[in-house]
Amino acid sequence: MAKRKIAVIGVGKIAQDQHLPVIDASEDFELAATVSTRGVGHGDKPVFRTAAELYAAMPDVGLVSICTPPGVRHSLVREALDAGKDVMMEKPPTTTISELDDIIAHAARLDRVLFQTWHSQYNAAVDRAKAILAQQGVKSVRIDWRESVRKWHPGQDWVWEPGGFGVCDPGINAYSIFTKIMPFPVFVESANLTFPANRQTPVDVEVKFKSGQPHRPEMSSGFNWLEESGEIWTIHVVTGTGDDLKLERGGRTLRINGDVVLEHGDSEYAGIYDRFADLLDAHQSDVDAAPLRLMSDVFLMGARENGPDFEW
Amino acid sequence: MAKRKIAVIGVGKIAQDQHLPVIDASEDFELAATVSTRGVGHGDKPVFRTAAELYAAMPDVGLVSICTPPGVRHSLVREALDAGKDVMMEKPPTTTISELDDIIAHAARLDRVLFQTWHSQYNAAVDRAKAILAQQGVKSVRIDWRESVRKWHPGQDWVWEPGGFGVCDPGINAYSIFTKIMPFPVFVESANLTFPANRQTPVDVEVKFKSGQPHRPEMSSGFNWLEESGEIWTIHVVTGTGDDLKLERGGRTLRINGDVVLEHGDSEYAGIYDRFADLLDAHQSDVDAAPLRLMSDVFLMGARENGPDFEW
């Protein structure tokens, strides 16, 4: 079967590190063009400054992968759907829940495929954890997601601007795994957000969750952006039968009662594109609003306090 | 046709002022019982302390109207749906978007009717405004929603607690009209929330909206909770053809170019129960997540600043 022609819109770090190499190596997809306001191309493929130019010049390209920052993603997805394209989009999908629900509804109305992926959701360790919890249930959950903003976003003041999410930007990766593996729905019970007094997004966030479950599992998360000892990206679950389940390294390593039982390799984006090919074959969308919704609830329900100023 | 038996859960001010008198006067509904943790009844009808007791004692009552504060509503709706009841619920439906989407999905799974109403959505003045804007389009929108927290919530410290919404509690009434009458979807572009330095919810909120519309209509809202001159609950729209449309008094009065063209009477809750009867006949749910979603985006996107302390 001929490969599907796809264009990549937004040629920043994530496109260059992941999307373009995976498409180059893919048996399902073939890069047709890139769209870059800065004119960044790939190999000998045509480069367009706007998506509208691409759609006008190459109407036979039926697929786009949108890798821009989230602030402009909603309008680009709308434009692509209106142009009759099927769409893959990077995470987080949009900056607000209203925008996300709007494009989900718009894709359904136009009968287009919309696919949006989250961190580590195409990962064997996460899938295994989900299967175990479906069988054994959950007694307690503790999420620790700590990293250094100075290491991961050096000098990027926009992460501290309103809508920039602050430490909830990495934190939503934790929630995308958490909402996937849990065998029942979870809700925010209470939250404490600490803001640097001179910044607009939180640097430290503690959340307690509730569920409608009669056994009242204890569930909480802690995010911190001033961890200089290295990344701690861990979800620790005590199962209903008392096993100690840990997803470490951002969901890549699964430990049970201390033993590593599964290490996921580096093939996350290959898995994502395989999934997109399957969705296109089935003409089916897959967008999960749960992680952004839960994070949005953290901001809605959160108590706020000011901490020390943050300077780079 | 025999009247439908309905139980009212939560017998506070809104149930006593609106639901119970409307049910008493209804041709469609007949009060079967009340559920009240404080044992508050109505007429000679049985009173239960919990919903579970009601469901066990009177299994033939197929409908409930949930009038409790929002914090407990999610679990009460879940319980009612699981017991096979069709459900009407007061506004705001839940404290978080995750809970609201959960009960919408749960009602669909169980094939039950779930109906949730917002402020002034069953109101001829609002319906007329919507029809006009559908025809004429929108050039600009300004929402002013100002009232005195001291008058409307005297001494109620919970309105200042996390999750209490602050001035966004009355403000969501404005958004429920706004999202209903607009002929295109609207999204939060930016927001400024001012908190009393000694409180956890905002006292003043300014929001700018955006839309995907090419003519870029200017749209904004301002909420304030320290307005002592009387209530200002106004939505002012300049239509695409230049007419000046004003919804005043919280959506009850419609003015066009200065002239009152429609005054809605006091029959809002009678209209709500008529709508519930229609939905039950059609076995159809009606829950609109848009107002809570938009307000949730305000908290997610908002810049925060501290203002003067608030004391009663």
Coordinates of C-alpha atoms in Angstrom, one line a residue:
Chain A
M1 CA 0.0 0.0 0.0
A2 CA 1.3 3.5 -0.8
K3 CA 2.4 5.5 2.2
R4 CA 0.1 8.2 3.5
K5 CA 1.3 11.8 2.8
I6 CA 1.6 13.9 5.9
A7 CA 2.7 17.5 6.5
V8 CA 4.3 18.6 9.8
I9 CA 3.1 22.0 11.0
G10 CA 5.5 23.7 13.5
V11 CA 9.1 22.6 13.2
G12 CA 10.5 23.1 16.7
K13 CA 12.4 20.8 19.0
I14 CA 9.7 18.1 19.4
A15 CA 9.2 17.9 15.6
Q16 CA 12.9 17.7 14.9
D17 CA 13.7 15.2 17.8
Q18 CA 10.7 12.9 17.3
H19 CA 8.1 13.5 14.6
L20 CA 10.4 13.9 11.6
P21 CA 12.8 11.0 12.3
V22 CA 9.8 8.7 13.1
I23 CA 8.0 9.7 9.8
D24 CA 11.3 9.2 7.9
A25 CA 11.5 5.7 9.2
S26 CA 7.8 4.9 8.9
E27 CA 6.2 2.3 6.7
D28 CA 2.9 4.0 7.0
F29 CA 3.7 7.7 6.5
E30 CA 5.7 9.8 4.1
L31 CA 6.6 13.4 4.7
A32 CA 5.1 15.7 2.1
A33 CA 6.0 19.2 3.4
T34 CA 6.6 21.3 6.5
V35 CA 4.9 24.5 7.6
S36 CA 7.1 26.8 9.5
T37 CA 6.8 30.5 10.2
R38 CA 10.6 30.6 10.4
G39 CA 10.9 28.6 7.1
V40 CA 12.4 25.5 8.7
G41 CA 12.3 22.6 6.3
H42 CA 13.3 18.9 6.3
G43 CA 15.4 17.2 3.6
D44 CA 14.2 18.3 0.1
K45 CA 10.6 18.7 1.1
P46 CA 8.7 21.9 0.3
V47 CA 8.4 24.4 3.2
F48 CA 5.4 26.7 3.5
R49 CA 5.0 29.8 5.8
T50 CA 1.4 29.1 6.6
A51 CA -0.9 26.1 6.6
A52 CA -3.3 27.9 4.2
E53 CA -0.4 28.0 1.6
L54 CA 0.2 24.3 2.1
Y55 CA -3.5 23.4 1.6
A56 CA -3.7 25.5 -1.5
A57 CA -0.5 24.2 -3.1
M58 CA -0.8 20.5 -2.2
P59 CA -4.4 19.6 -1.9
D60 CA -3.6 15.9 -2.1
V61 CA -1.9 15.9 1.3
G62 CA -4.7 14.7 3.6
L63 CA -2.9 14.5 6.9
V64 CA -1.2 17.0 9.2
S65 CA 0.7 16.7 12.4
I66 CA 0.6 19.8 14.5
C67 CA 3.7 20.3 16.6
T68 CA 3.5 24.1 17.4
P69 CA 3.2 25.4 21.0
P70 CA -0.3 24.9 22.4
G71 CA -1.4 28.6 22.3
V72 CA -2.0 28.6 18.5
R73 CA -3.0 24.9 18.3
H74 CA -6.8 25.4 18.6
S75 CA -7.0 27.7 15.5
L76 CA -4.6 25.5 13.5
V77 CA -6.6 22.4 14.2
R78 CA -9.9 24.2 13.3
E79 CA -8.3 25.4 10.0
A80 CA -7.0 21.9 9.2
L81 CA -10.3 20.2 9.9
D82 CA -12.2 22.9 7.9
A83 CA -9.7 22.1 5.0
G84 CA -10.8 18.4 5.2
K85 CA -7.6 17.1 6.8
D86 CA -7.2 14.4 9.4
V87 CA -5.1 15.7 12.3
M88 CA -2.6 14.5 14.8
M89 CA -1.7 17.0 17.5
E90 CA 1.1 17.3 20.2
K91 CA 0.4 17.6 23.9
P92 CA -1.0 19.5 25.7
P93 CA -3.7 19.8 23.0
T94 CA -4.9 23.4 23.8
T95 CA -4.5 25.8 26.7
T96 CA -8.2 25.6 27.8
I97 CA -10.9 22.9 28.2
S98 CA -13.3 25.0 26.1
E99 CA -11.0 25.0 23.2
L100 CA -10.3 21.2 23.5
D101 CA -14.0 20.3 23.7
D102 CA -14.6 22.6 20.7
I103 CA -12.2 20.9 18.4
I104 CA -13.4 17.4 19.5
A105 CA -16.9 18.4 18.6
H106 CA -15.8 20.1 15.4
A107 CA -13.9 17.0 14.2
A108 CA -17.0 14.9 14.9
R109 CA -19.3 17.3 13.0
L110 CA -17.0 17.2 10.0
D111 CA -16.4 13.4 10.3
R112 CA -12.6 13.9 10.4
V113 CA -10.1 11.9 12.4
L114 CA -8.5 13.8 15.3
F115 CA -5.8 12.2 17.4
Q116 CA -4.1 13.7 20.4
T117 CA -1.6 11.9 22.4
W118 CA -0.3 12.3 26.0
H119 CA 3.0 11.5 27.6
S120 CA 3.8 7.7 27.9
Q121 CA 0.3 6.6 27.0
Y122 CA 1.8 4.3 24.3
N123 CA 4.1 2.5 26.6
A124 CA 4.1 -1.1 27.6
A125 CA 5.0 -0.3 31.3
V126 CA 1.9 1.9 31.6
D127 CA -0.3 -0.6 29.9
R128 CA 0.9 -3.4 32.2
A129 CA 0.3 -1.2 35.3
K130 CA -3.3 -0.5 34.0
A131 CA -4.0 -4.2 33.6
I132 CA -2.7 -5.0 37.1
L133 CA -4.8 -2.2 38.7
A134 CA -7.9 -3.3 36.8
Q135 CA -7.5 -6.8 38.4
Q136 CA -6.2 -5.9 41.9
G137 CA -7.8 -2.5 42.6
V138 CA -6.2 0.4 44.3
K139 CA -5.6 1.1 48.0
S140 CA -3.5 4.2 47.7
V141 CA -1.7 6.4 45.2
R142 CA 1.1 8.9 45.6
I143 CA 2.4 10.9 42.7
D144 CA 5.8 12.7 43.0
W145 CA 6.8 14.8 40.0
R146 CA 9.8 16.9 40.8
E147 CA 12.3 18.5 38.4
S148 CA 14.3 21.6 37.9
V149 CA 12.7 24.4 35.9
R150 CA 16.2 25.9 35.5
K151 CA 17.3 22.7 33.7
W152 CA 14.2 22.1 31.6
H153 CA 13.2 25.6 30.7
P154 CA 16.4 27.7 31.2
G155 CA 15.5 31.4 31.0
Q156 CA 12.1 30.8 29.4
D157 CA 10.0 33.4 31.1
W158 CA 6.8 32.4 29.4
V159 CA 6.5 29.4 31.7
W160 CA 5.7 31.9 34.4
E161 CA 3.2 33.8 32.4
P162 CA -0.6 33.3 33.0
G163 CA -1.8 30.3 31.1
G164 CA 1.8 28.9 31.2
F165 CA 0.8 26.3 33.8
G166 CA 4.0 26.6 35.7
V167 CA 5.0 23.2 37.4
C168 CA 1.6 21.9 36.2
D169 CA 3.2 21.7 32.7
P170 CA 5.3 18.7 33.6
G171 CA 2.7 17.7 36.1
I172 CA 0.1 17.1 33.4
N173 CA 2.3 14.2 32.1
A174 CA 1.8 12.6 35.5
Y175 CA -2.0 13.1 35.2
S176 CA -2.1 11.6 31.8
I177 CA -0.6 8.3 33.2
F178 CA -2.7 8.5 36.4
T179 CA -6.1 9.0 34.6
K180 CA -5.1 6.2 32.2
I181 CA -4.2 3.5 34.7
M182 CA -6.9 4.1 37.4
P183 CA -9.7 1.6 37.4
F184 CA -12.2 4.3 38.5
P185 CA -12.7 8.0 38.0
V186 CA -10.8 10.4 40.2
F187 CA -11.6 14.0 41.2
V188 CA -9.8 16.9 42.9
E189 CA -10.8 17.1 46.5
S190 CA -8.4 19.9 47.5
A191 CA -5.3 21.6 46.2
N192 CA -2.6 23.9 47.4
L193 CA -0.7 26.0 44.9
T194 CA 2.4 28.0 45.8
F195 CA 3.3 30.8 43.5
P196 CA 6.7 32.6 43.5
A197 CA 5.5 36.1 44.8
N198 CA 6.9 37.7 41.6
R199 CA 5.4 35.1 39.1
Q200 CA 2.0 34.1 37.8
T201 CA 2.2 30.3 37.7
P202 CA 2.8 27.8 40.5
V203 CA 6.1 26.4 41.4
D204 CA 4.8 23.8 43.9
V205 CA 1.4 22.1 43.9
E206 CA 0.0 19.5 46.3
V207 CA -3.4 17.9 45.4
K208 CA -5.6 15.4 47.3
F209 CA -8.0 13.3 45.2
K210 CA -11.3 11.7 45.9
S211 CA -13.3 9.0 44.2
G212 CA -16.8 7.7 44.7
Q213 CA -15.3 4.4 45.8
P214 CA -16.7 3.0 49.1
H215 CA -13.2 2.0 50.4
R216 CA -12.0 5.6 50.1
P217 CA -8.5 5.1 48.6
E218 CA -5.9 7.8 49.7
M219 CA -4.6 9.5 46.6
S220 CA -2.4 12.6 46.2
S221 CA 0.1 14.2 44.0
G222 CA 3.0 16.6 44.6
F223 CA 4.7 18.7 41.9
N224 CA 7.8 20.8 42.5
W225 CA 9.9 22.7 40.1
L226 CA 13.0 23.5 42.2
E227 CA 14.3 19.9 42.5
E228 CA 18.0 20.2 41.7
S229 CA 19.0 16.6 42.5
G230 CA 17.7 15.1 39.3
E231 CA 14.2 14.2 38.0
I232 CA 11.8 12.4 40.3
W233 CA 8.9 11.3 38.1
T234 CA 7.2 8.5 40.1
I235 CA 3.7 7.1 40.5
H236 CA 3.5 4.8 43.5
V237 CA 0.4 2.6 44.0
V238 CA -0.4 0.2 46.7
T239 CA -2.8 -2.2 45.0
G240 CA -6.0 -3.6 46.6
T241 CA -4.2 -6.9 47.2
G242 CA -1.2 -5.1 48.9
D243 CA 1.3 -5.2 46.1
D244 CA 3.7 -2.3 45.8
L245 CA 3.6 -1.0 42.2
K246 CA 5.9 1.8 41.1
L247 CA 6.1 3.6 37.7
E248 CA 9.4 5.4 37.7
R249 CA 11.3 7.6 35.2
G250 CA 8.1 9.1 33.9
G251 CA 6.3 5.8 33.3
R252 CA 9.2 4.0 31.6
T253 CA 10.1 1.6 34.4
L254 CA 7.6 -0.6 36.2
R255 CA 8.6 -2.1 39.5
I256 CA 6.5 -4.5 41.5
N257 CA 7.5 -5.1 45.2
G258 CA 10.9 -3.6 44.4
D259 CA 11.7 -5.6 41.3
V260 CA 11.9 -4.1 37.8
V261 CA 9.3 -6.1 35.8
L262 CA 9.3 -4.0 32.6
E263 CA 11.4 -1.3 31.0
H264 CA 9.9 0.6 28.2
G265 CA 12.3 1.5 25.4
D266 CA 12.6 4.7 23.4
S267 CA 10.0 3.9 20.8
E268 CA 7.2 6.1 22.2
Y269 CA 6.7 8.2 19.0
A270 CA 6.9 5.2 16.7
G271 CA 4.0 3.8 18.8
I272 CA 2.1 7.0 18.5
Y273 CA 2.4 7.0 14.7
D274 CA 1.4 3.3 14.5
R275 CA -1.7 4.2 16.5
F276 CA -2.4 7.1 14.2
A277 CA -2.3 4.7 11.2
D278 CA -4.7 2.4 12.9
L279 CA -7.1 5.2 13.7
L280 CA -7.0 6.4 10.1
D281 CA -7.7 2.8 8.9
A282 CA -10.7 2.7 11.2
H283 CA -11.7 6.3 10.5
Q284 CA -11.9 6.9 14.2
S285 CA -10.8 9.8 16.5
D286 CA -9.0 9.5 19.8
V287 CA -8.7 12.5 22.1
D288 CA -8.6 12.1 25.8
A289 CA -9.7 15.3 27.7
A290 CA -9.2 13.8 31.2
P291 CA -5.7 15.0 32.0
L292 CA -6.3 18.7 31.0
R293 CA -9.7 18.6 32.7
L294 CA -8.2 17.3 36.0
M295 CA -5.5 19.9 35.9
S296 CA -8.0 22.6 35.2
D297 CA -9.9 21.5 38.3
V298 CA -6.7 21.9 40.3
F299 CA -6.6 25.6 39.4
L300 CA -10.4 26.0 40.0
M301 CA -10.3 24.3 43.4
G302 CA -6.9 25.4 44.6
A303 CA -5.9 27.4 47.7
R304 CA -3.2 29.9 46.7
E305 CA -0.2 31.1 48.6
N306 CA 2.8 33.2 47.7
G307 CA 6.3 31.8 48.3
P308 CA 9.7 33.3 47.8
D309 CA 10.4 35.2 44.5
F310 CA 11.8 33.2 41.7
E311 CA 14.9 34.4 39.7
W312 CA 16.8 32.4 37.2
Chain B
M1 CA -52.4 11.3 32.5
A2 CA -51.3 10.6 36.1
K3 CA -48.8 13.1 37.5
R4 CA -45.2 11.9 37.8
K5 CA -44.0 11.3 41.3
I6 CA -40.9 13.3 42.2
A7 CA -38.8 13.6 45.4
V8 CA -36.9 16.8 46.3
I9 CA -33.4 16.1 47.8
G10 CA -32.0 19.0 49.8
V11 CA -34.7 21.4 51.3
G12 CA -32.9 24.7 51.6
K13 CA -33.8 28.2 50.4
I14 CA -34.0 27.4 46.6
A15 CA -36.2 24.3 47.2
Q16 CA -38.5 26.2 49.5
D17 CA -38.7 29.4 47.4
Q18 CA -39.0 27.7 43.9
H19 CA -39.0 24.0 43.5
L20 CA -41.7 23.0 46.1
P21 CA -44.2 25.7 45.1
V22 CA -43.7 25.0 41.4
I23 CA -44.2 21.2 42.0
D24 CA -47.3 22.0 44.1
A25 CA -48.8 23.9 41.3
S26 CA -47.7 21.6 38.5
E27 CA -49.9 19.6 36.2
D28 CA -47.0 17.2 35.4
F29 CA -45.4 16.5 38.7
E30 CA -46.5 15.5 42.2
L31 CA -44.3 15.7 45.3
A32 CA -43.7 12.2 46.7
A33 CA -41.3 13.0 49.5
T34 CA -38.4 15.1 50.6
V35 CA -34.8 14.1 51.6
S36 CA -33.3 16.4 54.2
T37 CA -30.4 15.7 56.6
R38 CA -32.1 18.2 58.9
G39 CA -35.5 16.5 58.5
V40 CA -37.2 19.4 56.7
G41 CA -40.5 18.2 55.1
H42 CA -43.2 19.7 53.0
G43 CA -46.9 19.4 53.8
D44 CA -47.8 15.9 54.8
K45 CA -45.2 14.2 52.6
P46 CA -42.7 11.7 54.1
V47 CA -39.2 13.0 55.0
F48 CA -36.1 10.8 54.7
R49 CA -32.7 11.6 56.1
T50 CA -30.8 10.0 53.2
A51 CA -31.5 9.3 49.6
A52 CA -30.8 5.6 50.1
E53 CA -33.7 5.5 52.6
L54 CA -36.0 7.1 50.1
Y55 CA -35.0 4.7 47.4
A56 CA -35.6 1.7 49.7
A57 CA -38.9 2.8 51.1
M58 CA -40.5 4.2 47.9
P59 CA -39.1 2.4 44.9
D60 CA -42.0 3.6 42.7
V61 CA -40.7 7.2 42.9
G62 CA -38.7 7.4 39.6
L63 CA -37.7 11.1 39.7
V64 CA -35.5 13.2 41.9
S65 CA -34.8 16.9 42.0
I66 CA -31.4 17.7 43.6
C67 CA -31.3 21.0 45.4
T68 CA -28.4 20.6 47.8
P69 CA -25.2 22.8 47.7
P70 CA -23.0 21.8 44.8
G71 CA -20.2 20.1 46.8
V72 CA -22.3 17.0 47.5
R73 CA -24.2 17.0 44.2
H74 CA -21.9 14.7 42.2
S75 CA -22.2 11.8 44.6
L76 CA -26.0 12.3 45.0
V77 CA -26.5 12.3 41.2
R78 CA -24.4 9.2 40.8
E79 CA -26.4 7.4 43.6
A80 CA -29.7 8.5 42.0
L81 CA -28.6 7.3 38.5
D82 CA -27.4 4.0 40.0
A83 CA -30.8 3.6 41.7
G84 CA -32.4 4.0 38.2
K85 CA -33.8 7.5 38.8
D86 CA -34.1 10.3 36.3
V87 CA -32.6 13.4 37.7
M88 CA -33.0 17.2 37.7
M89 CA -30.2 19.2 39.3
E90 CA -29.8 22.7 40.5
K91 CA -27.0 25.0 39.3
P92 CA -24.0 25.1 39.4
P93 CA -24.1 21.3 38.7
T94 CA -20.8 20.3 40.4
T95 CA -17.7 22.0 41.7
T96 CA -15.5 20.7 38.9
I97 CA -15.6 19.9 35.2
S98 CA -14.3 16.3 35.8
E99 CA -17.3 15.6 38.0
L100 CA -19.8 17.1 35.6
D101 CA -18.4 15.2 32.6
D102 CA -18.5 12.0 34.8
I103 CA -22.2 12.3 35.5
I104 CA -23.0 13.2 31.9
A105 CA -21.3 10.0 30.8
H106 CA -22.7 8.0 33.6
A107 CA -26.3 9.0 32.7
A108 CA -25.7 8.1 29.1
R109 CA -24.3 4.7 30.0
L110 CA -27.3 3.9 32.2
D111 CA -29.7 5.4 29.7
R112 CA -31.2 7.8 32.3
V113 CA -32.5 11.3 31.8
L114 CA -30.2 14.0 33.4
F115 CA -31.3 17.6 33.3
Q116 CA -29.4 20.5 34.6
T117 CA -30.4 24.1 34.3
W118 CA -28.7 27.4 34.3
H119 CA -29.8 30.9 35.3
S120 CA -32.3 32.5 32.9
Q121 CA -31.9 29.9 30.2
Y122 CA -35.7 29.4 30.2
N123 CA -36.5 33.0 29.6
A124 CA -38.2 34.6 26.6
A125 CA -35.9 37.7 26.7
V126 CA -32.8 35.5 26.4
D127 CA -34.4 33.4 23.7
R128 CA -35.2 36.6 21.7
A129 CA -31.7 37.9 22.1
K130 CA -30.3 34.6 20.9
A131 CA -32.5 34.7 17.8
I132 CA -31.5 38.3 17.0
L133 CA -27.8 37.5 17.3
A134 CA -28.1 34.5 15.1
Q135 CA -29.5 36.7 12.4
Q136 CA -27.5 39.9 12.9
G137 CA -24.1 38.6 14.2
V138 CA -22.0 40.2 16.9
K139 CA -19.7 43.2 16.8
S140 CA -18.9 43.5 20.5
V141 CA -20.0 42.2 23.9
R142 CA -19.5 43.7 27.3
I143 CA -20.8 41.9 30.4
D144 CA -21.0 43.7 33.7
W145 CA -22.0 41.7 36.7
R146 CA -21.7 43.6 39.9
E147 CA -23.4 43.0 43.3
S148 CA -22.7 43.2 47.0
V149 CA -21.4 40.0 48.6
R150 CA -22.5 41.5 51.9
K151 CA -26.1 41.7 50.7
W152 CA -26.3 38.3 49.0
H153 CA -24.1 36.2 51.2
P154 CA -24.0 38.0 54.6
G155 CA -21.4 36.4 56.9
Q156 CA -21.1 33.3 54.7
D157 CA -17.4 32.6 55.0
W158 CA -17.6 29.6 52.7
V159 CA -17.9 31.8 49.6
W160 CA -14.3 32.8 50.3
E161 CA -13.0 29.2 50.7
P162 CA -11.1 27.4 47.9
G163 CA -13.7 26.0 45.4
G164 CA -16.2 28.6 46.5
F165 CA -15.7 30.5 43.3
G166 CA -16.0 34.0 44.9
V167 CA -17.5 36.6 42.6
C168 CA -17.5 33.9 39.9
D169 CA -20.4 32.3 41.7
P170 CA -22.8 35.0 40.5
G171 CA -20.6 35.5 37.4
I172 CA -21.4 32.0 36.1
N173 CA -25.0 33.2 35.7
A174 CA -23.7 35.7 33.2
Y175 CA -21.7 33.1 31.4
S176 CA -24.7 30.8 31.1
I177 CA -26.6 33.5 29.2
F178 CA -23.5 34.6 27.3
T179 CA -22.7 31.0 26.0
K180 CA -26.3 30.5 25.1
I181 CA -26.9 33.6 23.1
M182 CA -23.6 33.8 21.1
P183 CA -23.8 32.6 17.5
F184 CA -20.2 31.3 17.7
P185 CA -18.0 29.6 20.3
V186 CA -16.1 31.9 22.7
F187 CA -12.8 31.2 24.6
V188 CA -10.9 32.9 27.3
E189 CA -8.0 35.0 25.9
S190 CA -6.8 36.5 29.2
A191 CA -8.2 37.1 32.7
N192 CA -7.2 39.1 35.8
L193 CA -8.4 37.9 39.1
T194 CA -8.1 40.1 42.2
F195 CA -8.2 38.3 45.6
P196 CA -8.7 39.9 48.9
A197 CA -5.2 39.3 50.5
N198 CA -6.9 37.4 53.4
R199 CA -9.2 35.3 51.2
Q200 CA -9.0 32.4 48.8
T201 CA -11.5 33.3 46.1
P202 CA -11.6 36.4 43.8
V203 CA -13.6 39.5 44.5
D204 CA -13.0 41.1 41.1
V205 CA -12.5 39.4 37.8
E206 CA -11.9 40.9 34.3
V207 CA -11.8 38.6 31.3
K208 CA -11.1 39.1 27.6
F209 CA -12.6 36.6 25.2
K210 CA -11.5 35.5 21.8
S211 CA -13.3 33.6 19.0
G212 CA -12.1 32.1 15.8
Q213 CA -14.2 34.7 13.9
P214 CA -12.4 36.6 11.2
H215 CA -13.9 40.0 12.2
R216 CA -12.4 39.7 15.7
P217 CA -15.3 40.9 17.8
E218 CA -14.3 42.6 21.1
M219 CA -15.7 40.7 24.0
S220 CA -15.1 41.1 27.7
S221 CA -16.7 40.6 31.1
G222 CA -16.2 42.3 34.5
F223 CA -17.4 40.9 37.8
N224 CA -17.3 42.7 41.1
W225 CA -18.5 41.8 44.5
L226 CA -18.3 45.1 46.3
E227 CA -21.0 47.0 44.5
E228 CA -23.1 48.6 47.1
S229 CA -25.3 50.8 44.8
G230 CA -27.6 47.9 43.8
E231 CA -27.2 45.0 41.3
I232 CA -25.8 45.6 37.9
W233 CA -26.4 42.4 35.9
T234 CA -26.1 43.5 32.3
I235 CA -25.0 42.0 29.0
H236 CA -24.5 44.6 26.3
V237 CA -24.1 43.5 22.7
V238 CA -23.5 45.6 19.6
T239 CA -24.9 43.5 16.8
G240 CA -23.3 43.0 13.4
T241 CA -25.8 45.4 11.9
G242 CA -25.1 48.0 14.6
D243 CA -28.1 47.6 16.8
D244 CA -27.6 48.1 20.5
L245 CA -28.9 45.1 22.4
K246 CA -29.0 45.0 26.2
L247 CA -30.1 42.2 28.5
E248 CA -30.6 43.8 31.9
R249 CA -31.7 42.7 35.4
G250 CA -29.9 39.3 34.9
G251 CA -31.5 38.6 31.6
R252 CA -35.1 39.5 32.5
T253 CA -35.3 42.7 30.4
L254 CA -34.4 43.0 26.8
R255 CA -33.7 46.5 25.4
I256 CA -33.0 47.3 21.7
N257 CA -31.6 50.7 20.9
G258 CA -32.8 51.9 24.3
D259 CA -36.4 50.6 24.1
V260 CA -37.7 47.7 26.3
V261 CA -38.9 45.1 23.8
L262 CA -39.5 42.3 26.3
E263 CA -39.8 41.8 30.0
H264 CA -39.6 38.2 31.3
G265 CA -41.9 37.5 34.2
D266 CA -41.3 35.4 37.3
S267 CA -42.1 32.0 35.8
E268 CA -38.5 30.8 35.4
Y269 CA -38.9 27.6 37.5
A270 CA -42.3 26.7 36.0
G271 CA -40.6 26.8 32.7
I272 CA -37.8 24.6 34.0
Y273 CA -40.2 22.0 35.2
D274 CA -42.1 22.1 31.9
R275 CA -38.8 21.5 30.1
F276 CA -38.1 18.6 32.5
A277 CA -41.5 17.0 31.6
D278 CA -40.7 17.4 27.9
L279 CA -37.3 15.7 28.3
L280 CA -38.9 12.8 30.2
D281 CA -41.5 12.3 27.5
A282 CA -38.7 12.3 24.9
H283 CA -36.3 10.3 27.3
Q284 CA -33.6 12.7 26.5
S285 CA -30.9 14.4 28.7
D286 CA -30.0 18.1 28.6
V287 CA -26.8 19.2 30.5
D288 CA -24.8 22.2 29.2
A289 CA -21.2 22.1 30.4
A290 CA -20.2 25.3 28.6
P291 CA -20.7 27.8 31.5
L292 CA -18.7 25.9 34.0
R293 CA -16.1 25.0 31.4
L294 CA -15.6 28.7 30.5
M295 CA -15.4 29.7 34.2
S296 CA -12.9 27.0 34.8
D297 CA -10.8 28.3 32.0
V298 CA -10.8 31.8 33.7
F299 CA -9.1 30.2 36.7
L300 CA -6.7 28.3 34.6
M301 CA -5.6 31.2 32.4
G302 CA -6.0 34.0 35.0
A303 CA -3.3 36.4 36.2
R304 CA -3.7 36.8 40.0
E305 CA -3.1 39.8 42.2
N306 CA -3.9 40.5 45.8
G307 CA -6.1 43.4 46.8
P308 CA -7.2 44.8 50.2
D309 CA -8.3 42.4 52.9
F310 CA -12.0 41.7 53.0
E311 CA -13.9 41.8 56.3
W312 CA -17.7 41.6 56.7

